[in-house]
Amino acid sequence: MIIDAHTHMWPDAVAKRALAGSVPDLERRGDGTAQGLKESMAAAGVDRSVCLAVANDGEAVEKANKFSGSLDPDYFIGFGSVHPELSAEENIESLRRHGLRGVKIHPFFQKYALDDPRMDRLFDAMQGEFAVIIHIGSIATASSEGVCSPAMLAKLVREFPKLDVIACHFGGYRQFQEAVDTVVGLPVYLDTSWPPSLAELDPTDVRKLIETHGPERVIFASDWPMADQSREIRAVRELGLADSDVEQILGLNLARLLKLSF
């Protein structure tokens, strides 16, 4: 079983525009549509892909969640979006209404800091019910300081210990050593996405991080269409981990977290 915990996909009518407005310095490896992702999954041998919605403001939350909730469950697992412009109750009701298992938090695109006090009631309300996957680290030329840094993640985990957190990009995109120093060992899951590819990191360093953090708390993720799913699976397999650890990372850990059965 292979589950990709980190992909992005939009309705066909807006996919081209949405993709053009995402991270500018990364090559696109797909078109951001459902059919494009299905084709990538078939080529890579991926059984399911988690599709992450990101609402840039409160008005977009319901539309994003409706789309995520409508995705074909034979291929996709929809994660919704939340935004502090809405109340905690409004956000939670939208997620439940569309049967969503988790949410994506991306402070850069959503224009709020991870420690925004408006998010406190929402994080508290999501504890024990929703998985929360959070972009941590820098983006393009923008620093994560004051937005979504590894240190901010550590503070969040201390304040909401029952929140099921998946930290994107090993807990510090383009800040690998800071993630090692700050995030490794925290009670969070780490996703393996590192566009354009995990293969650009030193495999010895990545293997050490995984072994230190615990392979049972590491989850395979590509960040398609910003990375190629086949290449990312190969990069995980080439880290030199035990076969049983690779199997956990590629699918079993996320299946256990989300209580999935196929």
PDB file of C-alpha atoms in Angstrom:
ATOM      1  CA  MET A   1       0.000   0.000   0.000  1.00  0.00           C
ATOM      2  CA  ILE A   2       1.353   3.392  -1.029  1.00  0.00           C
ATOM      3  CA  ILE A   3      -0.357   6.594   0.084  1.00  0.00           C
ATOM      4  CA  ASP A   4       0.933  10.016  -0.913  1.00  0.00           C
ATOM      5  CA  ALA A   5       0.081  12.339   1.981  1.00  0.00           C
ATOM      6  CA  HIS A   6       0.740  15.616   0.178  1.00  0.00           C
ATOM      7  CA  THR A   7      -0.681  16.510  -3.227  1.00  0.00           C
ATOM      8  CA  HIS A   8      -2.503  19.515  -4.633  1.00  0.00           C
ATOM      9  CA  MET A   9      -5.356  19.382  -7.123  1.00  0.00           C
ATOM     10  CA  TRP A  10      -8.004  21.843  -8.255  1.00  0.00           C
ATOM     11  CA  PRO A  11     -11.197  21.806 -10.346  1.00  0.00           C
ATOM     12  CA  ASP A  12     -10.358  21.567 -14.032  1.00  0.00           C
ATOM     13  CA  ALA A  13     -11.664  25.068 -14.735  1.00  0.00           C
ATOM     14  CA  VAL A  14      -9.224  26.758 -12.342  1.00  0.00           C
ATOM     15  CA  ALA A  15      -6.282  24.330 -12.157  1.00  0.00           C
ATOM     16  CA  LYS A  16      -4.078  26.143 -14.675  1.00  0.00           C
ATOM     17  CA  ARG A  17      -4.579  29.511 -12.985  1.00  0.00           C
ATOM     18  CA  ALA A  18      -4.175  28.120  -9.472  1.00  0.00           C
ATOM     19  CA  LEU A  19      -1.003  26.286 -10.389  1.00  0.00           C
ATOM     20  CA  ALA A  20       0.477  29.387 -11.990  1.00  0.00           C
ATOM     21  CA  GLY A  21      -0.107  31.292  -8.751  1.00  0.00           C
ATOM     22  CA  SER A  22       1.687  28.788  -6.515  1.00  0.00           C
ATOM     23  CA  VAL A  23       5.393  28.681  -5.603  1.00  0.00           C
ATOM     24  CA  PRO A  24       7.145  30.451  -8.514  1.00  0.00           C
ATOM     25  CA  ASP A  25      10.585  28.844  -8.369  1.00  0.00           C
ATOM     26  CA  LEU A  26       9.551  25.186  -8.717  1.00  0.00           C
ATOM     27  CA  GLU A  27       9.100  23.252 -11.942  1.00  0.00           C
ATOM     28  CA  ARG A  28       5.617  21.787 -12.385  1.00  0.00           C
ATOM     29  CA  ARG A  29       5.470  18.000 -12.724  1.00  0.00           C
ATOM     30  CA  GLY A  30       1.781  17.816 -13.523  1.00  0.00           C
ATOM     31  CA  ASP A  31      -1.224  19.929 -14.446  1.00  0.00           C
ATOM     32  CA  GLY A  32      -2.987  19.987 -11.059  1.00  0.00           C
ATOM     33  CA  THR A  33      -6.133  18.217 -12.305  1.00  0.00           C
ATOM     34  CA  ALA A  34      -7.786  15.026 -11.072  1.00  0.00           C
ATOM     35  CA  GLN A  35      -7.009  13.219 -14.307  1.00  0.00           C
ATOM     36  CA  GLY A  36      -3.402  14.363 -14.221  1.00  0.00           C
ATOM     37  CA  LEU A  37      -2.998  13.084 -10.667  1.00  0.00           C
ATOM     38  CA  LYS A  38      -4.654   9.763 -11.533  1.00  0.00           C
ATOM     39  CA  GLU A  39      -2.184   9.294 -14.377  1.00  0.00           C
ATOM     40  CA  SER A  40       0.742  10.107 -12.099  1.00  0.00           C
ATOM     41  CA  MET A  41      -0.538   7.679  -9.454  1.00  0.00           C
ATOM     42  CA  ALA A  42      -0.920   4.890 -11.996  1.00  0.00           C
ATOM     43  CA  ALA A  43       2.620   5.414 -13.265  1.00  0.00           C
ATOM     44  CA  ALA A  44       4.057   5.503  -9.727  1.00  0.00           C
ATOM     45  CA  GLY A  45       1.991   2.719  -8.178  1.00  0.00           C
ATOM     46  CA  VAL A  46       0.292   5.022  -5.659  1.00  0.00           C
ATOM     47  CA  ASP A  47      -2.946   3.621  -4.221  1.00  0.00           C
ATOM     48  CA  ARG A  48      -4.364   6.832  -2.744  1.00  0.00           C
ATOM     49  CA  SER A  49      -3.361  10.488  -2.699  1.00  0.00           C
ATOM     50  CA  VAL A  50      -4.286  12.986  -0.012  1.00  0.00           C
ATOM     51  CA  CYS A  51      -5.437  16.147  -1.793  1.00  0.00           C
ATOM     52  CA  LEU A  52      -4.899  19.297   0.242  1.00  0.00           C
ATOM     53  CA  ALA A  53      -7.202  22.299  -0.037  1.00  0.00           C
ATOM     54  CA  VAL A  54      -5.897  25.783   0.779  1.00  0.00           C
ATOM     55  CA  ALA A  55      -8.446  28.587   1.172  1.00  0.00           C
ATOM     56  CA  ASN A  56      -6.786  31.986   0.921  1.00  0.00           C
ATOM     57  CA  ASP A  57      -9.550  33.675   2.933  1.00  0.00           C
ATOM     58  CA  GLY A  58     -12.616  32.852   4.960  1.00  0.00           C
ATOM     59  CA  GLU A  59     -15.006  33.168   2.011  1.00  0.00           C
ATOM     60  CA  ALA A  60     -13.187  30.403   0.133  1.00  0.00           C
ATOM     61  CA  VAL A  61     -13.318  27.815   2.941  1.00  0.00           C
ATOM     62  CA  GLU A  62     -16.734  26.329   2.154  1.00  0.00           C
ATOM     63  CA  LYS A  63     -16.043  26.082  -1.578  1.00  0.00           C
ATOM     64  CA  ALA A  64     -12.661  24.432  -0.956  1.00  0.00           C
ATOM     65  CA  ASN A  65     -14.151  21.948   1.503  1.00  0.00           C
ATOM     66  CA  LYS A  66     -17.035  21.094  -0.797  1.00  0.00           C
ATOM     67  CA  PHE A  67     -14.568  20.278  -3.572  1.00  0.00           C
ATOM     68  CA  SER A  68     -12.375  18.166  -1.289  1.00  0.00           C
ATOM     69  CA  GLY A  69     -15.400  16.296  -0.004  1.00  0.00           C
ATOM     70  CA  SER A  70     -16.533  15.502  -3.548  1.00  0.00           C
ATOM     71  CA  LEU A  71     -13.335  13.717  -4.622  1.00  0.00           C
ATOM     72  CA  ASP A  72     -13.448  10.095  -5.784  1.00  0.00           C
ATOM     73  CA  PRO A  73     -12.571   7.998  -2.697  1.00  0.00           C
ATOM     74  CA  ASP A  74     -11.247   5.195  -4.880  1.00  0.00           C
ATOM     75  CA  TYR A  75      -8.287   7.467  -5.649  1.00  0.00           C
ATOM     76  CA  PHE A  76      -8.271  10.445  -3.321  1.00  0.00           C
ATOM     77  CA  ILE A  77      -8.502  11.396   0.351  1.00  0.00           C
ATOM     78  CA  GLY A  78      -9.734  14.962   0.636  1.00  0.00           C
ATOM     79  CA  PHE A  79      -8.301  17.253   3.296  1.00  0.00           C
ATOM     80  CA  GLY A  80     -10.109  20.519   3.795  1.00  0.00           C
ATOM     81  CA  SER A  81      -9.145  24.044   4.689  1.00  0.00           C
ATOM     82  CA  VAL A  82      -9.796  26.404   7.576  1.00  0.00           C
ATOM     83  CA  HIS A  83      -9.178  30.113   8.025  1.00  0.00           C
ATOM     84  CA  PRO A  84      -9.108  32.400  11.082  1.00  0.00           C
ATOM     85  CA  GLU A  85     -11.461  34.874   9.382  1.00  0.00           C
ATOM     86  CA  LEU A  86     -14.170  32.360  10.307  1.00  0.00           C
ATOM     87  CA  SER A  87     -15.042  31.271  13.823  1.00  0.00           C
ATOM     88  CA  ALA A  88     -13.830  27.934  15.113  1.00  0.00           C
ATOM     89  CA  GLU A  89     -17.427  26.682  14.971  1.00  0.00           C
ATOM     90  CA  GLU A  90     -17.874  27.720  11.325  1.00  0.00           C
ATOM     91  CA  ASN A  91     -14.645  26.015  10.315  1.00  0.00           C
ATOM     92  CA  ILE A  92     -15.441  22.775  12.142  1.00  0.00           C
ATOM     93  CA  GLU A  93     -19.016  22.647  10.817  1.00  0.00           C
ATOM     94  CA  SER A  94     -17.750  22.991   7.245  1.00  0.00           C
ATOM     95  CA  LEU A  95     -15.245  20.160   7.681  1.00  0.00           C
ATOM     96  CA  ARG A  96     -17.856  17.868   9.187  1.00  0.00           C
ATOM     97  CA  ARG A  97     -20.479  18.765   6.591  1.00  0.00           C
ATOM     98  CA  HIS A  98     -18.213  17.497   3.829  1.00  0.00           C
ATOM     99  CA  GLY A  99     -16.909  14.417   5.652  1.00  0.00           C
ATOM    100  CA  LEU A 100     -13.267  15.497   5.727  1.00  0.00           C
ATOM    101  CA  ARG A 101     -10.607  13.688   7.771  1.00  0.00           C
ATOM    102  CA  GLY A 102      -8.106  16.501   8.062  1.00  0.00           C
ATOM    103  CA  VAL A 103      -7.031  19.998   7.065  1.00  0.00           C
ATOM    104  CA  LYS A 104      -4.105  21.764   5.467  1.00  0.00           C
ATOM    105  CA  ILE A 105      -2.601  24.843   7.109  1.00  0.00           C
ATOM    106  CA  HIS A 106      -0.372  27.009   4.885  1.00  0.00           C
ATOM    107  CA  PRO A 107       0.326  30.326   6.643  1.00  0.00           C
ATOM    108  CA  PHE A 108       2.196  31.834   3.683  1.00  0.00           C
ATOM    109  CA  PHE A 109      -0.670  31.442   1.216  1.00  0.00           C
ATOM    110  CA  GLN A 110      -3.390  32.014   3.812  1.00  0.00           C
ATOM    111  CA  LYS A 111      -1.714  35.162   5.116  1.00  0.00           C
ATOM    112  CA  TYR A 112      -1.595  34.532   8.852  1.00  0.00           C
ATOM    113  CA  ALA A 113       1.075  33.366  11.286  1.00  0.00           C
ATOM    114  CA  LEU A 114       0.983  29.892  12.784  1.00  0.00           C
ATOM    115  CA  ASP A 115       0.749  31.448  16.255  1.00  0.00           C
ATOM    116  CA  ASP A 116      -2.091  33.814  15.323  1.00  0.00           C
ATOM    117  CA  PRO A 117      -4.214  33.891  18.522  1.00  0.00           C
ATOM    118  CA  ARG A 118      -7.367  33.548  16.403  1.00  0.00           C
ATOM    119  CA  MET A 119      -6.248  29.984  15.632  1.00  0.00           C
ATOM    120  CA  ASP A 120      -6.082  28.856  19.272  1.00  0.00           C
ATOM    121  CA  ARG A 121      -9.754  27.916  19.636  1.00  0.00           C
ATOM    122  CA  LEU A 122      -9.680  26.182  16.260  1.00  0.00           C
ATOM    123  CA  PHE A 123      -6.606  24.082  17.054  1.00  0.00           C
ATOM    124  CA  ASP A 124      -8.195  23.177  20.362  1.00  0.00           C
ATOM    125  CA  ALA A 125     -11.446  22.164  18.650  1.00  0.00           C
ATOM    126  CA  MET A 126      -9.644  19.984  16.086  1.00  0.00           C
ATOM    127  CA  GLN A 127      -7.815  17.944  18.742  1.00  0.00           C
ATOM    128  CA  GLY A 128      -8.785  14.296  18.614  1.00  0.00           C
ATOM    129  CA  GLU A 129     -10.938  14.634  15.484  1.00  0.00           C
ATOM    130  CA  PHE A 130      -8.928  15.993  12.556  1.00  0.00           C
ATOM    131  CA  ALA A 131      -5.384  15.464  11.339  1.00  0.00           C
ATOM    132  CA  VAL A 132      -3.660  18.783  10.645  1.00  0.00           C
ATOM    133  CA  ILE A 133      -0.909  18.954   8.021  1.00  0.00           C
ATOM    134  CA  ILE A 134       1.075  22.185   8.301  1.00  0.00           C
ATOM    135  CA  HIS A 135       3.602  23.815   6.005  1.00  0.00           C
ATOM    136  CA  ILE A 136       6.695  24.459   8.105  1.00  0.00           C
ATOM    137  CA  GLY A 137       9.762  26.265   6.817  1.00  0.00           C
ATOM    138  CA  SER A 138      10.615  28.889   4.234  1.00  0.00           C
ATOM    139  CA  ILE A 139       9.155  29.312   0.770  1.00  0.00           C
ATOM    140  CA  ALA A 140      10.824  30.783  -2.318  1.00  0.00           C
ATOM    141  CA  THR A 141      12.854  33.707  -0.925  1.00  0.00           C
ATOM    142  CA  ALA A 142      10.567  34.294   2.068  1.00  0.00           C
ATOM    143  CA  SER A 143      11.808  33.393   5.541  1.00  0.00           C
ATOM    144  CA  SER A 144       9.645  31.295   7.838  1.00  0.00           C
ATOM    145  CA  GLU A 145      10.481  33.424  10.870  1.00  0.00           C
ATOM    146  CA  GLY A 146       7.325  34.873  12.345  1.00  0.00           C
ATOM    147  CA  VAL A 147       5.178  32.872   9.914  1.00  0.00           C
ATOM    148  CA  CYS A 148       5.628  29.109  10.283  1.00  0.00           C
ATOM    149  CA  SER A 149       9.104  28.299  11.574  1.00  0.00           C
ATOM    150  CA  PRO A 150      10.229  25.054  13.243  1.00  0.00           C
ATOM    151  CA  ALA A 151      10.269  26.883  16.583  1.00  0.00           C
ATOM    152  CA  MET A 152       6.663  27.957  16.089  1.00  0.00           C
ATOM    153  CA  LEU A 153       5.697  24.351  15.394  1.00  0.00           C
ATOM    154  CA  ALA A 154       7.365  23.241  18.639  1.00  0.00           C
ATOM    155  CA  LYS A 155       5.357  25.838  20.565  1.00  0.00           C
ATOM    156  CA  LEU A 156       2.119  24.711  18.900  1.00  0.00           C
ATOM    157  CA  VAL A 157       2.718  21.075  19.815  1.00  0.00           C
ATOM    158  CA  ARG A 158       3.347  21.998  23.452  1.00  0.00           C
ATOM    159  CA  GLU A 159       0.138  24.013  23.617  1.00  0.00           C
ATOM    160  CA  PHE A 160      -2.087  21.438  21.872  1.00  0.00           C
ATOM    161  CA  PRO A 161      -0.662  18.029  22.792  1.00  0.00           C
ATOM    162  CA  LYS A 162      -3.684  16.067  21.534  1.00  0.00           C
ATOM    163  CA  LEU A 163      -3.581  17.591  18.045  1.00  0.00           C
ATOM    164  CA  ASP A 164      -2.577  15.081  15.340  1.00  0.00           C
ATOM    165  CA  VAL A 165       0.041  17.139  13.489  1.00  0.00           C
ATOM    166  CA  ILE A 166       1.812  16.245  10.266  1.00  0.00           C
ATOM    167  CA  ALA A 167       4.698  18.660   9.693  1.00  0.00           C
ATOM    168  CA  CYS A 168       5.426  19.144   6.005  1.00  0.00           C
ATOM    169  CA  HIS A 169       8.949  18.952   4.628  1.00  0.00           C
ATOM    170  CA  PHE A 170      10.466  17.162   7.647  1.00  0.00           C
ATOM    171  CA  GLY A 171       9.391  20.122   9.763  1.00  0.00           C
ATOM    172  CA  GLY A 172      11.435  22.792   8.026  1.00  0.00           C
ATOM    173  CA  TYR A 173      11.472  23.338   4.253  1.00  0.00           C
ATOM    174  CA  ARG A 174      14.861  24.705   3.216  1.00  0.00           C
ATOM    175  CA  GLN A 175      15.754  24.644   6.922  1.00  0.00           C
ATOM    176  CA  PHE A 176      16.781  21.012   7.281  1.00  0.00           C
ATOM    177  CA  GLN A 177      19.277  21.464  10.111  1.00  0.00           C
ATOM    178  CA  GLU A 178      16.890  23.662  12.086  1.00  0.00           C
ATOM    179  CA  ALA A 179      14.255  20.949  11.700  1.00  0.00           C
ATOM    180  CA  VAL A 180      16.749  18.379  12.993  1.00  0.00           C
ATOM    181  CA  ASP A 181      17.581  20.585  15.975  1.00  0.00           C
ATOM    182  CA  THR A 182      14.034  21.719  16.791  1.00  0.00           C
ATOM    183  CA  VAL A 183      11.416  19.321  15.442  1.00  0.00           C
ATOM    184  CA  VAL A 184      12.949  15.838  15.483  1.00  0.00           C
ATOM    185  CA  GLY A 185      11.724  14.003  18.553  1.00  0.00           C
ATOM    186  CA  LEU A 186       8.555  16.041  18.977  1.00  0.00           C
ATOM    187  CA  PRO A 187       5.261  14.079  19.067  1.00  0.00           C
ATOM    188  CA  VAL A 188       4.455  14.907  15.445  1.00  0.00           C
ATOM    189  CA  TYR A 189       4.482  13.087  12.131  1.00  0.00           C
ATOM    190  CA  LEU A 190       6.976  14.343   9.555  1.00  0.00           C
ATOM    191  CA  ASP A 191       6.223  14.237   5.845  1.00  0.00           C
ATOM    192  CA  THR A 192       8.994  13.516   3.354  1.00  0.00           C
ATOM    193  CA  SER A 193       8.151  16.124   0.715  1.00  0.00           C
ATOM    194  CA  TRP A 194      11.044  18.329  -0.379  1.00  0.00           C
ATOM    195  CA  PRO A 195      10.332  19.764  -3.827  1.00  0.00           C
ATOM    196  CA  PRO A 196      11.758  19.493  -6.368  1.00  0.00           C
ATOM    197  CA  SER A 197      12.883  16.187  -4.805  1.00  0.00           C
ATOM    198  CA  LEU A 198      13.866  14.427  -1.617  1.00  0.00           C
ATOM    199  CA  ALA A 199      16.801  13.126  -3.653  1.00  0.00           C
ATOM    200  CA  GLU A 200      18.421  16.573  -3.427  1.00  0.00           C
ATOM    201  CA  LEU A 201      19.082  16.045   0.291  1.00  0.00           C
ATOM    202  CA  ASP A 202      21.981  13.936   1.537  1.00  0.00           C
ATOM    203  CA  PRO A 203      20.472  10.446   2.029  1.00  0.00           C
ATOM    204  CA  THR A 204      22.707   9.811   5.036  1.00  0.00           C
ATOM    205  CA  ASP A 205      21.325  12.913   6.758  1.00  0.00           C
ATOM    206  CA  VAL A 206      17.745  11.979   5.908  1.00  0.00           C
ATOM    207  CA  ARG A 207      18.187   8.404   7.113  1.00  0.00           C
ATOM    208  CA  LYS A 208      19.657   9.630  10.399  1.00  0.00           C
ATOM    209  CA  LEU A 209      16.748  12.058  10.876  1.00  0.00           C
ATOM    210  CA  ILE A 210      14.202   9.287  10.273  1.00  0.00           C
ATOM    211  CA  GLU A 211      15.926   6.823  12.561  1.00  0.00           C
ATOM    212  CA  THR A 212      16.204   9.433  15.312  1.00  0.00           C
ATOM    213  CA  HIS A 213      12.622  10.624  15.025  1.00  0.00           C
ATOM    214  CA  GLY A 214      11.260   7.112  14.572  1.00  0.00           C
ATOM    215  CA  PRO A 215      10.174   5.691  11.188  1.00  0.00           C
ATOM    216  CA  GLU A 216       6.730   4.995  12.649  1.00  0.00           C
ATOM    217  CA  ARG A 217       6.190   8.777  12.696  1.00  0.00           C
ATOM    218  CA  VAL A 218       7.352   9.558   9.159  1.00  0.00           C
ATOM    219  CA  ILE A 219       4.885   9.733   6.262  1.00  0.00           C
ATOM    220  CA  PHE A 220       5.560   9.600   2.529  1.00  0.00           C
ATOM    221  CA  ALA A 221       4.654  12.778   0.670  1.00  0.00           C
ATOM    222  CA  SER A 222       5.560  14.142  -2.745  1.00  0.00           C
ATOM    223  CA  ASP A 223       3.959  17.632  -3.038  1.00  0.00           C
ATOM    224  CA  TRP A 224       2.723  16.783  -6.536  1.00  0.00           C
ATOM    225  CA  PRO A 225       2.548  18.592  -8.949  1.00  0.00           C
ATOM    226  CA  MET A 226       5.683  20.297  -7.586  1.00  0.00           C
ATOM    227  CA  ALA A 227       7.467  16.931  -7.540  1.00  0.00           C
ATOM    228  CA  ASP A 228       7.244  13.613  -9.388  1.00  0.00           C
ATOM    229  CA  GLN A 229       5.601  10.827  -7.388  1.00  0.00           C
ATOM    230  CA  SER A 230       7.658   8.032  -8.987  1.00  0.00           C
ATOM    231  CA  ARG A 231      10.915   9.827  -8.276  1.00  0.00           C
ATOM    232  CA  GLU A 232       9.934  10.497  -4.667  1.00  0.00           C
ATOM    233  CA  ILE A 233       9.019   6.866  -3.986  1.00  0.00           C
ATOM    234  CA  ARG A 234      12.342   5.824  -5.453  1.00  0.00           C
ATOM    235  CA  ALA A 235      14.145   8.362  -3.254  1.00  0.00           C
ATOM    236  CA  VAL A 236      12.528   6.880  -0.127  1.00  0.00           C
ATOM    237  CA  ARG A 237      13.456   3.355  -1.183  1.00  0.00           C
ATOM    238  CA  GLU A 238      17.056   4.424  -1.785  1.00  0.00           C
ATOM    239  CA  LEU A 239      17.604   5.848   1.717  1.00  0.00           C
ATOM    240  CA  GLY A 240      18.903   2.503   2.980  1.00  0.00           C
ATOM    241  CA  LEU A 241      16.197   1.951   5.575  1.00  0.00           C
ATOM    242  CA  ALA A 242      14.919  -1.465   6.595  1.00  0.00           C
ATOM    243  CA  ASP A 243      12.204  -2.817   4.293  1.00  0.00           C
ATOM    244  CA  SER A 244       9.704  -2.828   7.156  1.00  0.00           C
ATOM    245  CA  ASP A 245      10.412   0.861   7.836  1.00  0.00           C
ATOM    246  CA  VAL A 246       9.973   1.738   4.162  1.00  0.00           C
ATOM    247  CA  GLU A 247       6.622  -0.047   4.142  1.00  0.00           C
ATOM    248  CA  GLN A 248       5.477   1.955   7.167  1.00  0.00           C
ATOM    249  CA  ILE A 249       6.583   5.250   5.655  1.00  0.00           C
ATOM    250  CA  LEU A 250       5.068   4.639   2.225  1.00  0.00           C
ATOM    251  CA  GLY A 251       1.586   3.941   3.518  1.00  0.00           C
ATOM    252  CA  LEU A 252       0.993   2.113   6.773  1.00  0.00           C
ATOM    253  CA  ASN A 253       1.713   5.057   9.083  1.00  0.00           C
ATOM    254  CA  LEU A 254      -0.838   7.319   7.431  1.00  0.00           C
ATOM    255  CA  ALA A 255      -3.386   4.516   7.153  1.00  0.00           C
ATOM    256  CA  ARG A 256      -3.054   3.977  10.898  1.00  0.00           C
ATOM    257  CA  LEU A 257      -3.313   7.694  11.695  1.00  0.00           C
ATOM    258  CA  LEU A 258      -6.438   8.177   9.556  1.00  0.00           C
ATOM    259  CA  LYS A 259      -7.902   4.771  10.436  1.00  0.00           C
ATOM    260  CA  LEU A 260      -8.064   3.783   6.777  1.00  0.00           C
ATOM    261  CA  SER A 261      -8.931   0.336   5.479  1.00  0.00           C
ATOM    262  CA  PHE A 262      -8.774  -0.714   1.834  1.00  0.00           C
TER     263      PHE A 262
END
